[in-house]
PDB file of C-alpha atoms in Angstrom:
ATOM      1  CA  MET J  71       3.210 -25.438   4.547  1.00 68.00           C
ATOM      2  CA  LYS J  72      -0.223 -24.887   3.045  1.00 86.00           C
ATOM      3  CA  LYS J  73      -0.133 -22.460   0.113  1.00 81.00           C
ATOM      4  CA  SER J  74      -2.841 -20.136   1.470  1.00 83.00           C
ATOM      5  CA  LEU J  75      -1.015 -19.815   4.799  1.00 92.00           C
ATOM      6  CA  ARG J  76       2.201 -19.003   2.955  1.00 93.00           C
ATOM      7  CA  VAL J  77       0.403 -16.290   0.953  1.00 91.00           C
ATOM      8  CA  ILE J  78      -1.073 -14.769   4.117  1.00 93.00           C
ATOM      9  CA  LEU J  79       2.327 -14.796   5.842  1.00 97.00           C
ATOM     10  CA  LEU J  80       3.966 -13.131   2.834  1.00 97.00           C
ATOM     11  CA  VAL J  81       1.306 -10.409   2.768  1.00 96.00           C
ATOM     12  CA  LEU J  82       1.712  -9.829   6.504  1.00 98.00           C
ATOM     13  CA  ALA J  83       5.510  -9.731   6.178  1.00 98.00           C
ATOM     14  CA  LEU J  84       5.322  -7.100   3.433  1.00 98.00           C
ATOM     15  CA  VAL J  85       2.841  -5.040   5.457  1.00 97.00           C
ATOM     16  CA  LEU J  86       5.124  -5.233   8.500  1.00 98.00           C
ATOM     17  CA  ILE J  87       8.173  -4.194   6.458  1.00 98.00           C
ATOM     18  CA  ASP J  88       6.290  -1.296   4.850  1.00 96.00           C
ATOM     19  CA  GLN J  89       4.902   0.011   8.125  1.00 95.00           C
ATOM     20  CA  SER J  90       8.279  -0.371   9.880  1.00 96.00           C
ATOM     21  CA  ILE J  91       9.999   1.668   7.182  1.00 95.00           C
ATOM     22  CA  LYS J  92       7.324   4.378   7.404  1.00 93.00           C
ATOM     23  CA  ILE J  93       7.610   4.552  11.196  1.00 92.00           C
ATOM     24  CA  TYR J  94      11.414   4.752  10.999  1.00 94.00           C
ATOM     25  CA  ILE J  95      11.291   7.529   8.395  1.00 92.00           C
ATOM     26  CA  TYR J  96       8.645   9.434  10.358  1.00 91.00           C
ATOM     27  CA  ASN J  97      10.624   9.230  13.612  1.00 93.00           C
ATOM     28  CA  ASN J  98      14.146   9.749  12.253  1.00 94.00           C
ATOM     29  CA  LEU J  99      14.264  11.235   8.764  1.00 90.00           C
ATOM     30  CA  MET J 100      11.402  13.714   8.340  1.00 91.00           C
ATOM     31  CA  ASN J 101      13.715  16.742   8.448  1.00 90.00           C
ATOM     32  CA  LYS J 102      16.409  15.257   6.231  1.00 90.00           C
ATOM     33  CA  GLU J 103      16.699  15.326   2.469  1.00 88.00           C
ATOM     34  CA  PHE J 104      19.309  14.519  -0.136  1.00 83.00           C
ATOM     35  CA  TYR J 105      19.474  14.520  -3.915  1.00 88.00           C
ATOM     36  CA  ILE J 106      21.299  12.444  -6.500  1.00 84.00           C
ATOM     37  CA  PHE J 107      21.927  13.848  -9.985  1.00 80.00           C
ATOM     38  CA  ASP J 108      21.128  17.432  -8.956  1.00 79.00           C
ATOM     39  CA  SER J 109      17.388  17.609  -8.319  1.00 77.00           C
ATOM     40  CA  ILE J 110      16.342  14.753 -10.610  1.00 83.00           C
ATOM     41  CA  PHE J 111      16.313  11.960  -8.029  1.00 88.00           C
ATOM     42  CA  GLY J 112      16.311  12.291  -4.281  1.00 88.00           C
ATOM     43  CA  PHE J 113      14.809  11.653  -0.882  1.00 87.00           C
ATOM     44  CA  LYS J 114      12.570  14.277   0.725  1.00 86.00           C
ATOM     45  CA  PRO J 115       9.898  12.770   2.982  1.00 88.00           C
ATOM     46  CA  ILE J 116       6.527  14.498   3.273  1.00 83.00           C
ATOM     47  CA  ILE J 117       3.192  13.564   4.810  1.00 81.00           C
ATOM     48  CA  ASN J 118       0.441  13.299   2.228  1.00 73.00           C
ATOM     49  CA  THR J 119      -2.486  15.084   3.838  1.00 72.00           C
ATOM     50  CA  LYS J 120      -4.830  14.461   0.898  1.00 69.00           C
ATOM     51  CA  TYR J 121      -4.845  10.660   1.363  1.00 72.00           C
ATOM     52  CA  SER J 122      -3.846   9.612  -2.165  1.00 71.00           C
ATOM     53  CA  TYR J 123      -1.620  10.636  -5.047  1.00 64.00           C
ATOM     54  CA  PHE J 124      -4.557  11.169  -7.394  1.00 69.00           C
ATOM     55  CA  ASN J 125      -6.423  13.289  -4.861  1.00 70.00           C
ATOM     56  CA  SER J 126      -3.311  15.421  -4.307  1.00 64.00           C
ATOM     57  CA  PHE J 127      -2.404  15.660  -7.979  1.00 65.00           C
ATOM     58  CA  GLY J 128      -5.919  16.364  -9.220  1.00 65.00           C
ATOM     59  CA  ASN J 129      -7.003  18.408  -6.197  1.00 71.00           C
ATOM     60  CA  MET J 130     -10.286  16.455  -6.215  1.00 74.00           C
ATOM     61  CA  GLY J 131     -11.219  17.113  -2.602  1.00 73.00           C
ATOM     62  CA  ILE J 132     -12.127  13.493  -1.810  1.00 76.00           C
ATOM     63  CA  GLY J 133     -12.417  12.978   1.956  1.00 82.00           C
ATOM     64  CA  LEU J 134     -10.975  10.428   4.351  1.00 84.00           C
ATOM     65  CA  ILE J 135     -14.117   8.296   4.750  1.00 89.00           C
ATOM     66  CA  THR J 136     -14.470   7.961   0.970  1.00 88.00           C
ATOM     67  CA  HIS J 137     -10.853   6.843   0.714  1.00 87.00           C
ATOM     68  CA  ILE J 138     -11.317   4.259   3.472  1.00 91.00           C
ATOM     69  CA  VAL J 139     -14.459   2.877   1.810  1.00 94.00           C
ATOM     70  CA  LEU J 140     -12.681   2.730  -1.568  1.00 90.00           C
ATOM     71  CA  ASN J 141      -9.759   0.852   0.020  1.00 91.00           C
ATOM     72  CA  ILE J 142     -12.077  -1.705   1.608  1.00 94.00           C
ATOM     73  CA  VAL J 143     -13.942  -2.173  -1.683  1.00 95.00           C
ATOM     74  CA  MET J 144     -10.607  -2.610  -3.473  1.00 92.00           C
ATOM     75  CA  LEU J 145      -9.526  -5.276  -0.987  1.00 94.00           C
ATOM     76  CA  PHE J 146     -12.724  -7.240  -1.595  1.00 95.00           C
ATOM     77  CA  LEU J 147     -12.343  -6.851  -5.369  1.00 94.00           C
ATOM     78  CA  ILE J 148      -8.744  -8.040  -5.160  1.00 92.00           C
ATOM     79  CA  LEU J 149      -9.845 -11.147  -3.257  1.00 91.00           C
ATOM     80  CA  ILE J 150     -12.703 -11.889  -5.667  1.00 94.00           C
ATOM     81  CA  ILE J 151     -10.544 -11.399  -8.760  1.00 92.00           C
ATOM     82  CA  PHE J 152      -7.737 -13.484  -7.274  1.00 88.00           C
ATOM     83  CA  TYR J 153     -10.013 -16.428  -6.507  1.00 87.00           C
ATOM     84  CA  PHE J 154     -11.636 -16.175  -9.944  1.00 89.00           C
ATOM     85  CA  ILE J 155      -8.282 -16.152 -11.740  1.00 87.00           C
ATOM     86  CA  LYS J 156      -6.891 -18.905  -9.502  1.00 83.00           C
ATOM     87  CA  GLU J 157      -9.849 -21.200 -10.203  1.00 83.00           C
ATOM     88  CA  ARG J 158     -10.031 -20.414 -13.900  1.00 84.00           C
ATOM     89  CA  TYR J 159      -6.367 -20.379 -14.856  1.00 78.00           C
ATOM     90  CA  SER J 160      -4.788 -22.785 -12.353  1.00 73.00           C
ATOM     91  CA  ASN J 161      -2.301 -22.176  -9.567  1.00 73.00           C
ATOM     92  CA  ASN J 162       0.349 -20.073 -11.231  1.00 81.00           C
ATOM     93  CA  LYS J 163       3.212 -18.608  -9.137  1.00 86.00           C
ATOM     94  CA  ILE J 164       2.941 -15.279 -10.952  1.00 87.00           C
ATOM     95  CA  ILE J 165      -0.722 -15.000  -9.938  1.00 87.00           C
ATOM     96  CA  TYR J 166       0.215 -15.593  -6.302  1.00 89.00           C
ATOM     97  CA  CYS J 167       3.079 -13.080  -6.464  1.00 92.00           C
ATOM     98  CA  LEU J 168       0.828 -10.410  -7.962  1.00 91.00           C
ATOM     99  CA  PHE J 169      -1.847 -11.105  -5.373  1.00 92.00           C
ATOM    100  CA  VAL J 170       0.637 -10.830  -2.504  1.00 95.00           C
ATOM    101  CA  LEU J 171       2.010  -7.509  -3.770  1.00 96.00           C
ATOM    102  CA  VAL J 172      -1.344  -5.901  -4.600  1.00 94.00           C
ATOM    103  CA  CYS J 173      -3.026  -7.136  -1.435  1.00 95.00           C
ATOM    104  CA  ALA J 174      -0.151  -5.917   0.756  1.00 96.00           C
ATOM    105  CA  ALA J 175      -0.249  -2.516  -0.958  1.00 94.00           C
ATOM    106  CA  ALA J 176      -4.006  -2.193  -0.415  1.00 93.00           C
ATOM    107  CA  ILE J 177      -3.707  -3.175   3.255  1.00 95.00           C
ATOM    108  CA  CYS J 178      -0.844  -0.707   3.790  1.00 94.00           C
ATOM    109  CA  SER J 179      -2.877   2.037   2.159  1.00 91.00           C
ATOM    110  CA  LEU J 180      -5.827   1.248   4.407  1.00 92.00           C
ATOM    111  CA  ILE J 181      -3.608   1.266   7.512  1.00 93.00           C
ATOM    112  CA  ASP J 182      -2.173   4.637   6.479  1.00 90.00           C
ATOM    113  CA  LYS J 183      -5.634   6.117   6.158  1.00 88.00           C
ATOM    114  CA  VAL J 184      -7.131   4.628   9.322  1.00 89.00           C
ATOM    115  CA  PHE J 185      -4.156   5.177  11.644  1.00 87.00           C
ATOM    116  CA  GLY J 186      -2.330   7.954   9.790  1.00 77.00           C
ATOM    117  CA  GLU J 187      -1.769  11.398  11.112  1.00 62.00           C
ATOM    118  CA  GLU J 188      -3.828  14.221   9.671  1.00 49.00           C
ATOM    119  CA  VAL J 189      -1.791  17.396   9.500  1.00 39.00           C
TER     120      VAL J 189
END
């Protein structure tokens, strides 16, 4: 199988897994929570209405459209950087693994913002 097709399929598989888990949690586990080691580590699902961790943590007030534009810009930067590194430093498996993970994360973030539910 051609390497680029394999990379695309891996990214799509990770996106599908991520979105499936989010849909399952949203439909079945939103009202459930449990903790391990008292309150140090646990599971308590919430919907992030501020679109990103940094926006929530810093209370920056950045809107949805800005987040979507930033995600699209990040996807293009990821592609450009990946192709630059691939051409300059050869075809290293670690480079492909990092690209697959980062690209899948950026796509999942974009999907969450475009199709997510605003509460």
